[in-house]
């Protein structure tokens, strides 16, 4: 299952640098995860300070 970034995202970028497959990019006011690229490793969720990343 891929991960998704909710509206609780504060756009800090901590998750983007943590993603080993480069599935996270800056979107419109928050980061977004490309579900087709996401490896479902959970690294992004582990570093999110606002707990805005959830597993689908």
PDB file of C-alpha atoms in Angstrom:
ATOM      1  CA  UNK A   1       0.000   0.000   0.000  1.00  0.00           C
ATOM      2  CA  UNK A   2       1.220   3.467  -0.850  1.00  0.00           C
ATOM      3  CA  UNK A   3       1.320   6.344   1.580  1.00  0.00           C
ATOM      4  CA  UNK A   4      -0.631   9.599   1.251  1.00  0.00           C
ATOM      5  CA  UNK A   5       0.007  13.076   2.662  1.00  0.00           C
ATOM      6  CA  UNK A   6      -3.003  14.681   4.326  1.00  0.00           C
ATOM      7  CA  UNK A   7      -3.944  18.342   4.601  1.00  0.00           C
ATOM      8  CA  UNK A   8      -2.164  18.411   7.985  1.00  0.00           C
ATOM      9  CA  UNK A   9       1.113  18.750   6.032  1.00  0.00           C
ATOM     10  CA  UNK A  10       3.112  21.861   6.979  1.00  0.00           C
ATOM     11  CA  UNK A  11       5.275  21.574   3.823  1.00  0.00           C
ATOM     12  CA  UNK A  12       8.529  21.305   5.778  1.00  0.00           C
ATOM     13  CA  UNK A  13      10.158  18.893   3.311  1.00  0.00           C
ATOM     14  CA  UNK A  14      11.481  16.428   5.887  1.00  0.00           C
ATOM     15  CA  UNK A  15       9.740  13.550   4.127  1.00  0.00           C
ATOM     16  CA  UNK A  16      11.026  14.390   0.654  1.00  0.00           C
ATOM     17  CA  UNK A  17      14.688  14.035   1.593  1.00  0.00           C
ATOM     18  CA  UNK A  18      13.944  10.778   3.458  1.00  0.00           C
ATOM     19  CA  UNK A  19      12.227   8.993   0.536  1.00  0.00           C
ATOM     20  CA  UNK A  20      14.615   6.392  -0.956  1.00  0.00           C
ATOM     21  CA  UNK A  21      12.775   6.234  -4.305  1.00  0.00           C
ATOM     22  CA  UNK A  22      12.090   9.949  -4.841  1.00  0.00           C
ATOM     23  CA  UNK A  23       8.302   9.567  -4.767  1.00  0.00           C
ATOM     24  CA  UNK A  24       7.677  12.821  -2.884  1.00  0.00           C
ATOM     25  CA  UNK A  25       7.579  16.270  -4.445  1.00  0.00           C
ATOM     26  CA  UNK A  26       6.267  19.718  -3.620  1.00  0.00           C
ATOM     27  CA  UNK A  27       2.628  20.220  -4.512  1.00  0.00           C
ATOM     28  CA  UNK A  28       0.175  23.054  -4.016  1.00  0.00           C
ATOM     29  CA  UNK A  29       0.912  24.096  -0.431  1.00  0.00           C
ATOM     30  CA  UNK A  30       1.922  20.619   0.699  1.00  0.00           C
ATOM     31  CA  UNK A  31       4.081  17.688  -0.382  1.00  0.00           C
ATOM     32  CA  UNK A  32       2.568  14.933  -2.514  1.00  0.00           C
ATOM     33  CA  UNK A  33       3.458  11.253  -2.950  1.00  0.00           C
ATOM     34  CA  UNK A  34       3.416   9.565  -6.353  1.00  0.00           C
ATOM     35  CA  UNK A  35       1.600   6.336  -5.468  1.00  0.00           C
ATOM     36  CA  UNK A  36       2.983   4.489  -8.480  1.00  0.00           C
ATOM     37  CA  UNK A  37       6.557   5.188  -7.329  1.00  0.00           C
ATOM     38  CA  UNK A  38       6.056   4.796  -3.561  1.00  0.00           C
ATOM     39  CA  UNK A  39       7.820   1.710  -2.159  1.00  0.00           C
ATOM     40  CA  UNK A  40       5.594   1.688   0.964  1.00  0.00           C
ATOM     41  CA  UNK A  41       8.624   1.673   3.246  1.00  0.00           C
ATOM     42  CA  UNK A  42       7.201   4.182   5.747  1.00  0.00           C
ATOM     43  CA  UNK A  43      10.397   6.243   6.020  1.00  0.00           C
ATOM     44  CA  UNK A  44       8.482   9.417   5.232  1.00  0.00           C
ATOM     45  CA  UNK A  45       5.834   8.816   7.895  1.00  0.00           C
ATOM     46  CA  UNK A  46       8.511   8.169  10.506  1.00  0.00           C
ATOM     47  CA  UNK A  47      10.051  11.632  10.079  1.00  0.00           C
ATOM     48  CA  UNK A  48       6.881  13.714   9.564  1.00  0.00           C
ATOM     49  CA  UNK A  49       6.650  16.244  12.428  1.00  0.00           C
ATOM     50  CA  UNK A  50       2.921  16.822  11.888  1.00  0.00           C
ATOM     51  CA  UNK A  51       1.987  13.141  11.452  1.00  0.00           C
ATOM     52  CA  UNK A  52       0.426  14.061   8.101  1.00  0.00           C
ATOM     53  CA  UNK A  53       1.487  10.901   6.259  1.00  0.00           C
ATOM     54  CA  UNK A  54      -0.871   7.942   6.389  1.00  0.00           C
ATOM     55  CA  UNK A  55      -0.859   4.516   4.779  1.00  0.00           C
ATOM     56  CA  UNK A  56      -3.574   3.996   2.166  1.00  0.00           C
TER      57      UNK A  56
END
